[in-house]
Amino acid sequence: MDTGSLCTVERRGRVHLITITGAGEHRLGLPLISALRAAVAGARASPGAGALVLAAEGKYFSNGFDQAWARTVPLHLQVSMSEGFRGLLADLLALPMPTVAAVTGHAAAAGCALALAHDTVVMRASRGFLYMSEVDAGIKIVDYFAELLRQKVPDAATRRDMLLAGRKMTAAEAVRRGVVDAAADGGVEDVVAAAVAAAEGLAARGWDGEVVAEIRKAMWPAVWGKVKDYGGAETAAAARPRL
Amino acid sequence: MCTLEQRGRVFVLTLTGDGEHRLGIPLMASIRSALSSVAAQAAQDGPGAALVTVAEGRFFSNGLDIGWVGTSRARLTELIDALRPVAADLLALPMPTVAAVTGHASAGGFLLALCHDYRVMRADRGVLYMSEVDLGFPLPPYFMALLRAKITAAQALRDVVLRGARIRAPQAKEMGIVDVVCPGAPETVAEPLKLAEQLAARKWDGAVYSAIRISMFPDACMSVGIVQGSDEDKARNFGSRL
């Protein structure tokens, strides 16, 4: 199934794999955010799906919001982009199955936040870095981003290095400092395979999906609190693609 | 009390003299005045500045001026209330901040060091010590908020606050409280200056830097009285320089 041409969806065993397509920066503008929300809703609806993997083709996982577009449009559309992203995070936090991010390339700003919003993060060892670029770009960080970082990167010094020093963190450092769970050698396909294997292992536990979602939301209450009005169960139903 | 100098883009705040640098009303007022000058000067100079706070002698700061307090509850409250805006000034300062922990830092003095983004500490002398549990004082709420924000490893926080641990630099680094350990006094001044220059050279916009810092520690910032900008303001600030 193709959700536009911005991301593809496939099943590998019990794993629902979403891949952001193309060689570009996978900037999170309204089109890609909508496509991803539809794909995540598809996972929720897919019978027998036991875990989700989000991956990307090319050099980038995602290089953040579509700033170029945002600069050219009125404030309310910029807000729509930001709110749509909040909704995507809500959809992921409320998803009734374990989630794995396959950070196949650079993940910056909103792209980094998107990766960290998954339960498990597998990162390409040989290439790519996590980069909270806001301080270098001169952009303030809105509350739900800061909250996501606070909950996913509890160590104060690591969070300071990421947010206040704009550190570009490779997989080795990210694993060492507890920001990601594992580094995978090889190319994009190898990272995806590693993520899918991890996801299959989680799916094999046979957990009740609704329980997984409730536990996750309870683990990250501050983040959930800031995104729940923009997505999650109810709105996910509305975002379901019309086949 | 304290002096302020500017070396290139680095502001150096020095707690002067060989004493304990006890945080009394006059010293805290001087520090606030210096920080205010720093912020004003940086606004004039433009992006790319940093602050180093250093102390002369054997102490970074041994905390609030308990000698002046004596047995007066009112005076103790006055000092606790006076340190809060100093913490706020540091947490809101529109530039990276480095504490050069050149000697003992206890209680309010430890807190002062924690209010900086980075801590460099000498290995050969001096301890970090939250003395309240030993002295029989509860911790003011904003103290605890800052400790919880900056000391995130649960066992480290417990050892600092509930165990009254006297922590030397190498252990402090392991606990995630200190960033760089230096062998002795001269390095403990030179390293922070070097770090500050590197940070200043990143030319970060001061207002953005300060806002990001505040969004990192919202509870601590709220507890010292900093009001966060609204998300609408931040959305308006969305236009990137990239």
GROMACS .gro file of C-alpha atoms in nm:
model
  485
    1MET     CA    1   0.000   0.000   0.000
    2ASP     CA    2   0.131   0.341  -0.096
    3THR     CA    3   0.027   0.645   0.104
    4GLY     CA    4   0.101   0.900  -0.167
    5SER     CA    5   0.466   0.874  -0.259
    6LEU     CA    6   0.600   1.011   0.066
    7CYS     CA    7   0.614   0.686   0.258
    8THR     CA    8   0.557   0.319   0.189
    9VAL     CA    9   0.404   0.057   0.411
   10GLU     CA   10   0.478  -0.314   0.416
   11ARG     CA   11   0.430  -0.607   0.649
   12ARG     CA   12   0.719  -0.826   0.749
   13GLY     CA   13   0.574  -1.102   0.961
   14ARG     CA   14   0.404  -0.927   1.251
   15VAL     CA   15   0.593  -0.605   1.191
   16HIS     CA   16   0.427  -0.308   1.023
   17LEU     CA   17   0.713  -0.125   0.851
   18ILE     CA   18   0.673   0.238   0.742
   19THR     CA   19   0.953   0.378   0.525
   20ILE     CA   20   0.988   0.745   0.439
   21THR     CA   21   1.081   0.738   0.072
   22GLY     CA   22   1.324   0.925  -0.149
   23ALA     CA   23   1.675   1.054  -0.132
   24GLY     CA   24   1.588   1.395   0.017
   25GLU     CA   25   1.586   1.539   0.368
   26HIS     CA   26   1.237   1.406   0.450
   27ARG     CA   27   1.139   1.744   0.586
   28LEU     CA   28   0.835   1.723   0.810
   29GLY     CA   29   0.593   1.949   0.627
   30LEU     CA   30   0.217   1.908   0.630
   31PRO     CA   31   0.221   1.650   0.344
   32LEU     CA   32   0.473   1.413   0.505
   33ILE     CA   33   0.319   1.453   0.851
   34SER     CA   34  -0.024   1.365   0.709
   35ALA     CA   35   0.116   1.068   0.518
   36LEU     CA   36   0.288   0.938   0.830
   37ARG     CA   37  -0.027   0.981   1.039
   38ALA     CA   38  -0.224   0.788   0.781
   39ALA     CA   39   0.038   0.514   0.775
   40VAL     CA   40   0.042   0.490   1.156
   41ALA     CA   41  -0.337   0.474   1.157
   42GLY     CA   42  -0.306   0.194   0.902
   43ALA     CA   43  -0.081   0.003   1.141
   44ARG     CA   44  -0.337   0.042   1.416
   45ALA     CA   45  -0.605  -0.102   1.185
   46SER     CA   46  -0.393  -0.376   1.031
   47PRO     CA   47  -0.500  -0.722   1.154
   48GLY     CA   48  -0.223  -0.917   1.324
   49ALA     CA   49   0.018  -0.624   1.338
   50GLY     CA   50   0.225  -0.671   1.652
   51ALA     CA   51   0.482  -0.390   1.628
   52LEU     CA   52   0.565  -0.080   1.425
   53VAL     CA   53   0.895   0.019   1.266
   54LEU     CA   54   0.954   0.366   1.121
   55ALA     CA   55   1.253   0.389   0.883
   56ALA     CA   56   1.370   0.607   0.596
   57GLU     CA   57   1.555   0.576   0.267
   58GLY     CA   58   1.866   0.770   0.181
   59LYS     CA   59   2.102   0.985   0.383
   60TYR     CA   60   1.844   1.132   0.618
   61PHE     CA   61   1.597   0.991   0.866
   62SER     CA   62   1.447   1.339   0.882
   63ASN     CA   63   1.611   1.680   0.891
   64GLY     CA   64   1.326   1.842   1.083
   65PHE     CA   65   1.034   2.067   1.002
   66ASP     CA   66   0.995   2.212   0.654
   67GLN     CA   67   1.136   2.552   0.752
   68ALA     CA   68   1.165   2.673   0.395
   69TRP     CA   69   0.793   2.625   0.348
   70ALA     CA   70   0.714   2.763   0.695
   71ARG     CA   71   0.894   3.091   0.618
   72THR     CA   72   0.665   3.155   0.324
   73VAL     CA   73   0.325   3.092   0.484
   74PRO     CA   74   0.113   3.275   0.743
   75LEU     CA   75   0.149   3.191   1.111
   76HIS     CA   76  -0.166   2.980   1.127
   77LEU     CA   77  -0.024   2.733   0.872
   78GLN     CA   78   0.302   2.712   1.060
   79VAL     CA   79   0.091   2.631   1.363
   80SER     CA   80  -0.092   2.360   1.163
   81MET     CA   81   0.241   2.198   1.087
   82SER     CA   82   0.343   2.208   1.450
   83GLU     CA   83   0.002   2.081   1.562
   84GLY     CA   84   0.005   1.806   1.301
   85PHE     CA   85   0.338   1.692   1.438
   86ARG     CA   86   0.196   1.699   1.791
   87GLY     CA   87  -0.080   1.476   1.655
   88LEU     CA   88   0.172   1.235   1.502
   89LEU     CA   89   0.350   1.206   1.836
   90ALA     CA   90   0.013   1.145   2.005
   91ASP     CA   91  -0.068   0.874   1.751
   92LEU     CA   92   0.266   0.705   1.825
   93LEU     CA   93   0.230   0.735   2.202
   94ALA     CA   94  -0.122   0.591   2.188
   95LEU     CA   95  -0.038   0.315   1.938
   96PRO     CA   96  -0.152  -0.024   2.071
   97MET     CA   97   0.174  -0.202   1.982
   98PRO     CA   98   0.546  -0.155   2.054
   99THR     CA   99   0.723   0.097   1.832
  100VAL     CA  100   1.079   0.094   1.697
  101ALA     CA  101   1.256   0.377   1.518
  102ALA     CA  102   1.517   0.272   1.263
  103VAL     CA  103   1.736   0.583   1.250
  104THR     CA  104   1.885   0.507   0.912
  105GLY     CA  105   2.038   0.854   0.865
  106HIS     CA  106   2.061   1.203   1.012
  107ALA     CA  107   1.782   1.294   1.250
  108ALA     CA  108   1.769   1.663   1.333
  109ALA     CA  109   1.531   1.878   1.542
  110ALA     CA  110   1.176   1.749   1.483
  111GLY     CA  111   1.332   1.449   1.306
  112CYS     CA  112   1.527   1.368   1.621
  113ALA     CA  113   1.214   1.414   1.832
  114LEU     CA  114   1.025   1.180   1.599
  115ALA     CA  115   1.290   0.910   1.642
  116LEU     CA  116   1.296   0.947   2.020
  117ALA     CA  117   0.916   0.922   2.037
  118HIS     CA  118   0.945   0.547   1.973
  119ASP     CA  119   0.980   0.284   2.247
  120THR     CA  120   1.303   0.147   2.104
  121VAL     CA  121   1.556   0.334   1.890
  122VAL     CA  122   1.803   0.152   1.665
  123MET     CA  123   2.057   0.375   1.496
  124ARG     CA  124   2.292   0.329   1.203
  125ALA     CA  125   2.644   0.290   1.339
  126SER     CA  126   2.845   0.394   1.036
  127ARG     CA  127   2.669   0.715   0.939
  128GLY     CA  128   2.435   0.982   1.057
  129PHE     CA  129   2.385   1.173   1.381
  130LEU     CA  130   2.118   1.294   1.617
  131TYR     CA  131   2.121   1.672   1.627
  132MET     CA  132   1.892   1.909   1.814
  133SER     CA  133   1.975   2.193   1.579
  134GLU     CA  134   1.752   2.458   1.734
  135VAL     CA  135   2.019   2.644   1.933
  136ASP     CA  136   2.238   2.676   1.622
  137ALA     CA  137   1.940   2.776   1.408
  138GLY     CA  138   1.823   3.037   1.658
  139ILE     CA  139   1.487   2.871   1.724
  140LYS     CA  140   1.327   2.837   2.065
  141ILE     CA  141   1.201   2.497   2.174
  142VAL     CA  142   0.829   2.457   2.234
  143ASP     CA  143   0.711   2.286   2.548
  144TYR     CA  144   0.623   1.941   2.412
  145PHE     CA  145   0.965   1.905   2.245
  146ALA     CA  146   1.140   2.000   2.566
  147GLU     CA  147   0.914   1.760   2.757
  148LEU     CA  148   0.988   1.477   2.514
  149LEU     CA  149   1.361   1.535   2.552
  150ARG     CA  150   1.328   1.555   2.930
  151GLN     CA  151   1.155   1.221   2.949
  152LYS     CA  152   1.355   1.037   2.686
  153VAL     CA  153   1.695   1.182   2.781
  154PRO     CA  154   1.680   1.204   3.159
  155ASP     CA  155   2.051   1.266   3.213
  156ALA     CA  156   2.091   1.643   3.262
  157ALA     CA  157   2.439   1.671   3.113
  158THR     CA  158   2.343   1.473   2.802
  159ARG     CA  159   2.032   1.682   2.753
  160ARG     CA  160   2.235   2.000   2.801
  161ASP     CA  161   2.487   1.884   2.540
  162MET     CA  162   2.206   1.807   2.295
  163LEU     CA  163   1.991   2.116   2.350
  164LEU     CA  164   2.227   2.387   2.475
  165ALA     CA  165   2.542   2.288   2.289
  166GLY     CA  166   2.391   2.153   1.965
  167ARG     CA  167   2.592   1.833   1.990
  168LYS     CA  168   2.589   1.607   1.683
  169MET     CA  169   2.567   1.265   1.837
  170THR     CA  170   2.675   0.955   1.646
  171ALA     CA  171   2.533   0.613   1.724
  172ALA     CA  172   2.824   0.505   1.942
  173GLU     CA  173   2.792   0.806   2.169
  174ALA     CA  174   2.413   0.786   2.166
  175VAL     CA  175   2.424   0.423   2.285
  176ARG     CA  176   2.688   0.499   2.548
  177ARG     CA  177   2.487   0.789   2.688
  178GLY     CA  178   2.159   0.603   2.685
  179VAL     CA  179   1.990   0.814   2.419
  180VAL     CA  180   1.931   0.521   2.183
  181ASP     CA  181   1.909   0.150   2.251
  182ALA     CA  182   2.134  -0.006   1.990
  183ALA     CA  183   2.364   0.071   1.699
  184ALA     CA  184   2.342  -0.142   1.382
  185ASP     CA  185   2.631  -0.192   1.143
  186GLY     CA  186   2.597  -0.177   0.767
  187GLY     CA  187   2.377   0.020   0.535
  188VAL     CA  188   2.017   0.138   0.546
  189GLU     CA  189   1.877  -0.209   0.476
  190ASP     CA  190   2.084  -0.363   0.755
  191VAL     CA  191   1.956  -0.104   1.004
  192VAL     CA  192   1.599  -0.169   0.891
  193ALA     CA  193   1.653  -0.544   0.927
  194ALA     CA  194   1.790  -0.497   1.278
  195ALA     CA  195   1.495  -0.278   1.373
  196VAL     CA  196   1.249  -0.526   1.224
  197ALA     CA  197   1.417  -0.810   1.416
  198ALA     CA  198   1.386  -0.611   1.740
  199ALA     CA  199   1.023  -0.535   1.659
  200GLU     CA  200   0.948  -0.899   1.577
  201GLY     CA  201   1.093  -0.995   1.917
  202LEU     CA  202   0.861  -0.747   2.087
  203ALA     CA  203   0.560  -0.861   1.881
  204ALA     CA  204   0.636  -1.221   1.977
  205ARG     CA  205   0.567  -1.135   2.342
  206GLY     CA  206   0.201  -1.128   2.248
  207TRP     CA  207   0.120  -0.828   2.464
  208ASP     CA  208  -0.228  -0.683   2.472
  209GLY     CA  209  -0.187  -0.374   2.254
  210GLU     CA  210  -0.426  -0.155   2.450
  211VAL     CA  211  -0.233  -0.236   2.768
  212VAL     CA  212   0.096  -0.144   2.596
  213ALA     CA  213  -0.053   0.192   2.496
  214GLU     CA  214  -0.186   0.261   2.845
  215ILE     CA  215   0.146   0.172   3.010
  216ARG     CA  216   0.336   0.387   2.764
  217LYS     CA  217   0.111   0.687   2.820
  218ALA     CA  218   0.151   0.640   3.195
  219MET     CA  219   0.531   0.624   3.156
  220TRP     CA  220   0.543   0.952   2.969
  221PRO     CA  221   0.258   1.146   3.131
  222ALA     CA  222   0.400   1.494   3.074
  223VAL     CA  223   0.458   1.437   2.702
  224TRP     CA  224   0.124   1.261   2.660
  225GLY     CA  225  -0.047   1.547   2.841
  226LYS     CA  226   0.092   1.797   2.593
  227VAL     CA  227   0.003   1.606   2.276
  228LYS     CA  228  -0.311   1.408   2.360
  229ASP     CA  229  -0.554   1.676   2.242
  230TYR     CA  230  -0.404   1.663   1.893
  231GLY     CA  231  -0.411   1.291   1.818
  232GLY     CA  232  -0.412   0.941   1.961
  233ALA     CA  233  -0.712   0.711   1.946
  234GLU     CA  234  -0.999   0.935   1.834
  235THR     CA  235  -0.821   1.145   1.574
  236ALA     CA  236  -0.632   0.842   1.444
  237ALA     CA  237  -0.964   0.700   1.335
  238ALA     CA  238  -1.031   1.016   1.138
  239ALA     CA  239  -0.688   0.998   0.975
  240ARG     CA  240  -0.743   0.644   0.846
  241PRO     CA  241  -0.683   0.637   0.471
  242ARG     CA  242  -0.978   0.574   0.244
  243LEU     CA  243  -0.889   0.264   0.048
  244MET     CA  244   3.293   4.105   4.739
  245CYS     CA  245   3.297   4.037   4.365
  246THR     CA  246   3.449   4.186   4.052
  247LEU     CA  247   3.342   4.167   3.690
  248GLU     CA  248   3.574   4.184   3.390
  249GLN     CA  249   3.535   4.121   3.021
  250ARG     CA  250   3.803   3.928   2.835
  251GLY     CA  251   3.703   3.934   2.471
  252ARG     CA  252   3.360   3.774   2.458
  253VAL     CA  253   3.396   3.608   2.799
  254PHE     CA  254   3.268   3.778   3.112
  255VAL     CA  255   3.449   3.674   3.429
  256LEU     CA  256   3.272   3.715   3.763
  257THR     CA  257   3.515   3.668   4.051
  258LEU     CA  258   3.423   3.621   4.416
  259THR     CA  259   3.714   3.803   4.571
  260GLY     CA  260   3.925   3.749   4.881
  261ASP     CA  261   4.040   3.451   5.082
  262GLY     CA  262   3.724   3.404   5.285
  263GLU     CA  263   3.432   3.165   5.256
  264HIS     CA  264   3.239   3.389   5.013
  265ARG     CA  265   2.935   3.348   5.235
  266LEU     CA  266   2.623   3.457   5.052
  267GLY     CA  267   2.497   3.751   5.254
  268ILE     CA  268   2.274   4.035   5.137
  269PRO     CA  269   2.563   4.259   5.017
  270LEU     CA  270   2.741   3.987   4.817
  271MET     CA  271   2.419   3.863   4.658
  272ALA     CA  272   2.330   4.219   4.563
  273SER     CA  273   2.675   4.263   4.405
  274ILE     CA  274   2.637   3.939   4.211
  275ARG     CA  275   2.294   4.045   4.083
  276SER     CA  276   2.432   4.381   3.980
  277ALA     CA  277   2.720   4.216   3.796
  278LEU     CA  278   2.488   3.971   3.617
  279SER     CA  279   2.264   4.258   3.515
  280SER     CA  280   2.566   4.439   3.364
  281VAL     CA  281   2.667   4.122   3.182
  282ALA     CA  282   2.323   4.081   3.026
  283ALA     CA  283   2.310   4.449   2.926
  284GLN     CA  284   2.657   4.448   2.776
  285ALA     CA  285   2.583   4.129   2.583
  286ALA     CA  286   2.264   4.281   2.443
  287GLN     CA  287   2.479   4.566   2.307
  288ASP     CA  288   2.759   4.344   2.178
  289GLY     CA  289   2.535   4.095   1.997
  290PRO     CA  290   2.543   3.714   1.980
  291GLY     CA  291   2.840   3.513   2.105
  292ALA     CA  292   2.923   3.562   2.472
  293ALA     CA  293   2.978   3.345   2.780
  294LEU     CA  294   3.015   3.382   3.157
  295VAL     CA  295   3.266   3.222   3.389
  296THR     CA  296   3.215   3.245   3.765
  297VAL     CA  297   3.529   3.185   3.967
  298ALA     CA  298   3.636   3.236   4.328
  299GLU     CA  299   3.964   3.325   4.496
  300GLY     CA  300   4.098   3.129   4.785
  301ARG     CA  301   4.003   2.793   4.936
  302PHE     CA  302   3.628   2.827   4.890
  303PHE     CA  303   3.399   2.862   4.593
  304SER     CA  304   3.126   2.951   4.842
  305ASN     CA  305   3.040   2.797   5.175
  306GLY     CA  306   2.674   2.891   5.145
  307LEU     CA  307   2.443   3.144   5.304
  308ASP     CA  308   2.582   3.379   5.569
  309ILE     CA  309   2.467   3.173   5.867
  310GLY     CA  310   2.688   3.385   6.095
  311TRP     CA  311   2.475   3.693   6.016
  312VAL     CA  312   2.159   3.488   6.067
  313GLY     CA  313   2.247   3.382   6.419
  314THR     CA  314   1.924   3.250   6.568
  315SER     CA  315   1.697   3.480   6.371
  316ARG     CA  316   1.436   3.294   6.167
  317ALA     CA  317   1.356   3.617   5.989
  318ARG     CA  318   1.715   3.665   5.875
  319LEU     CA  319   1.740   3.307   5.752
  320THR     CA  320   1.425   3.356   5.549
  321GLU     CA  321   1.565   3.683   5.415
  322LEU     CA  322   1.880   3.514   5.290
  323ILE     CA  323   1.694   3.221   5.136
  324ASP     CA  324   1.463   3.469   4.963
  325ALA     CA  325   1.761   3.674   4.841
  326LEU     CA  326   1.939   3.378   4.678
  327ARG     CA  327   1.633   3.287   4.472
  328PRO     CA  328   1.660   3.582   4.230
  329VAL     CA  329   2.035   3.522   4.195
  330ALA     CA  330   1.950   3.170   4.079
  331ALA     CA  331   1.685   3.315   3.847
  332ASP     CA  332   1.932   3.563   3.697
  333LEU     CA  333   2.175   3.281   3.620
  334LEU     CA  334   1.909   3.050   3.479
  335ALA     CA  335   1.782   3.331   3.257
  336LEU     CA  336   2.123   3.466   3.157
  337PRO     CA  337   2.135   3.507   2.778
  338MET     CA  338   2.464   3.321   2.728
  339PRO     CA  339   2.634   2.996   2.828
  340THR     CA  340   2.761   2.988   3.186
  341VAL     CA  341   3.055   2.800   3.337
  342ALA     CA  342   3.127   2.761   3.709
  343ALA     CA  343   3.496   2.726   3.793
  344VAL     CA  344   3.467   2.536   4.121
  345THR     CA  345   3.803   2.638   4.259
  346GLY     CA  346   3.724   2.535   4.617
  347HIS     CA  347   3.457   2.406   4.854
  348ALA     CA  348   3.101   2.460   4.745
  349SER     CA  349   2.848   2.393   5.021
  350ALA     CA  350   2.474   2.438   5.048
  351GLY     CA  351   2.388   2.771   4.881
  352GLY     CA  352   2.737   2.774   4.731
  353PHE     CA  353   2.682   2.432   4.577
  354LEU     CA  354   2.351   2.562   4.449
  355LEU     CA  355   2.521   2.861   4.292
  356ALA     CA  356   2.753   2.626   4.102
  357LEU     CA  357   2.456   2.413   3.993
  358CYS     CA  358   2.285   2.718   3.842
  359HIS     CA  359   2.554   2.726   3.572
  360ASP     CA  360   2.536   2.526   3.247
  361TYR     CA  361   2.881   2.368   3.298
  362ARG     CA  362   3.094   2.291   3.603
  363VAL     CA  363   3.470   2.257   3.605
  364MET     CA  364   3.618   2.146   3.937
  365ARG     CA  365   3.964   2.094   4.079
  366ALA     CA  366   4.056   1.741   4.178
  367ASP     CA  367   4.316   1.815   4.443
  368ARG     CA  368   4.101   2.011   4.684
  369GLY     CA  369   3.748   2.101   4.770
  370VAL     CA  370   3.421   1.917   4.800
  371LEU     CA  371   3.063   1.966   4.691
  372TYR     CA  372   2.840   1.930   4.995
  373MET     CA  373   2.469   1.981   5.053
  374SER     CA  374   2.499   2.026   5.427
  375GLU     CA  375   2.135   2.080   5.515
  376VAL     CA  376   2.058   1.725   5.626
  377ASP     CA  377   2.359   1.732   5.863
  378LEU     CA  378   2.277   2.081   5.995
  379GLY     CA  379   1.911   2.000   6.045
  380PHE     CA  380   1.764   2.241   5.792
  381PRO     CA  381   1.498   2.140   5.541
  382LEU     CA  382   1.572   2.242   5.184
  383PRO     CA  383   1.383   2.540   5.046
  384PRO     CA  384   1.157   2.426   4.760
  385TYR     CA  385   1.356   2.608   4.492
  386PHE     CA  386   1.677   2.442   4.616
  387MET     CA  387   1.517   2.102   4.569
  388ALA     CA  388   1.375   2.194   4.229
  389LEU     CA  389   1.723   2.293   4.110
  390LEU     CA  390   1.885   1.983   4.257
  391ARG     CA  391   1.627   1.761   4.088
  392ALA     CA  392   1.672   1.940   3.758
  393LYS     CA  393   2.050   1.921   3.753
  394ILE     CA  394   2.127   1.595   3.937
  395THR     CA  395   1.923   1.345   3.742
  396ALA     CA  396   2.072   1.012   3.847
  397ALA     CA  397   1.849   0.893   4.132
  398GLN     CA  398   2.131   0.753   4.345
  399ALA     CA  399   2.341   1.065   4.295
  400LEU     CA  400   2.055   1.287   4.408
  401ARG     CA  401   1.992   1.067   4.711
  402ASP     CA  402   2.360   1.076   4.809
  403VAL     CA  403   2.375   1.453   4.775
  404VAL     CA  404   2.053   1.538   4.953
  405LEU     CA  405   1.967   1.250   5.186
  406ARG     CA  406   2.315   1.135   5.272
  407GLY     CA  407   2.504   1.465   5.299
  408ALA     CA  408   2.784   1.325   5.088
  409ARG     CA  409   3.102   1.534   5.064
  410ILE     CA  410   3.188   1.483   4.700
  411ARG     CA  411   3.527   1.537   4.544
  412ALA     CA  412   3.568   1.625   4.179
  413PRO     CA  413   3.634   1.280   4.026
  414GLN     CA  414   3.331   1.133   4.201
  415ALA     CA  415   3.123   1.437   4.110
  416LYS     CA  416   3.207   1.377   3.748
  417GLU     CA  417   3.097   1.013   3.774
  418MET     CA  418   2.773   1.130   3.934
  419GLY     CA  419   2.711   1.360   3.640
  420ILE     CA  420   2.736   1.673   3.857
  421VAL     CA  421   3.065   1.806   3.723
  422ASP     CA  422   3.170   1.813   3.358
  423VAL     CA  423   3.548   1.856   3.369
  424VAL     CA  424   3.798   1.765   3.640
  425CYS     CA  425   4.123   1.964   3.655
  426PRO     CA  426   4.437   1.874   3.849
  427GLY     CA  427   4.483   2.201   4.037
  428ALA     CA  428   4.397   2.565   4.082
  429PRO     CA  429   4.550   2.721   3.769
  430GLU     CA  430   4.391   2.468   3.535
  431THR     CA  431   4.057   2.511   3.711
  432VAL     CA  432   4.063   2.872   3.596
  433ALA     CA  433   4.221   2.820   3.254
  434GLU     CA  434   3.988   2.538   3.142
  435PRO     CA  435   3.663   2.724   3.210
  436LEU     CA  436   3.797   3.028   3.023
  437LYS     CA  437   3.888   2.808   2.728
  438LEU     CA  438   3.549   2.635   2.737
  439ALA     CA  439   3.373   2.970   2.763
  440GLU     CA  440   3.560   3.099   2.458
  441GLN     CA  441   3.461   2.790   2.259
  442LEU     CA  442   3.099   2.834   2.364
  443ALA     CA  443   3.103   3.207   2.286
  444ALA     CA  444   3.248   3.130   1.943
  445ARG     CA  445   2.927   2.940   1.853
  446LYS     CA  446   2.760   3.284   1.836
  447TRP     CA  447   2.429   3.164   1.976
  448ASP     CA  448   2.153   3.421   1.999
  449GLY     CA  449   2.133   3.504   2.370
  450ALA     CA  450   1.754   3.525   2.393
  451VAL     CA  451   1.711   3.192   2.214
  452TYR     CA  452   1.979   3.028   2.431
  453SER     CA  453   1.813   3.152   2.747
  454ALA     CA  454   1.469   3.040   2.627
  455ILE     CA  455   1.599   2.690   2.544
  456ARG     CA  456   1.760   2.666   2.887
  457ILE     CA  457   1.435   2.767   3.053
  458SER     CA  458   1.240   2.511   2.851
  459MET     CA  459   1.488   2.243   2.965
  460PHE     CA  460   1.422   2.310   3.333
  461PRO     CA  461   1.067   2.441   3.350
  462ASP     CA  462   0.999   2.332   3.709
  463ALA     CA  463   1.322   2.474   3.847
  464CYS     CA  464   1.277   2.797   3.654
  465MET     CA  465   0.921   2.834   3.773
  466SER     CA  466   1.032   2.773   4.131
  467VAL     CA  467   1.285   3.057   4.116
  468GLY     CA  468   1.027   3.288   3.965
  469ILE     CA  469   1.110   3.287   3.593
  470VAL     CA  470   0.804   3.315   3.373
  471GLN     CA  471   0.827   3.114   3.052
  472GLY     CA  472   0.744   3.270   2.717
  473SER     CA  473   0.418   3.140   2.571
  474ASP     CA  474   0.422   2.880   2.300
  475GLU     CA  475   0.263   3.138   2.071
  476ASP     CA  476   0.568   3.358   2.115
  477LYS     CA  477   0.788   3.060   2.039
  478ALA     CA  478   0.584   2.971   1.729
  479ARG     CA  479   0.629   3.327   1.612
  480ASN     CA  480   1.000   3.278   1.657
  481PHE     CA  481   0.985   2.979   1.424
  482GLY     CA  482   1.159   3.147   1.134
  483SER     CA  483   1.497   2.984   1.117
  484ARG     CA  484   1.829   3.143   1.040
  485LEU     CA  485   1.933   2.836   0.843
   0.00000   0.00000   0.00000
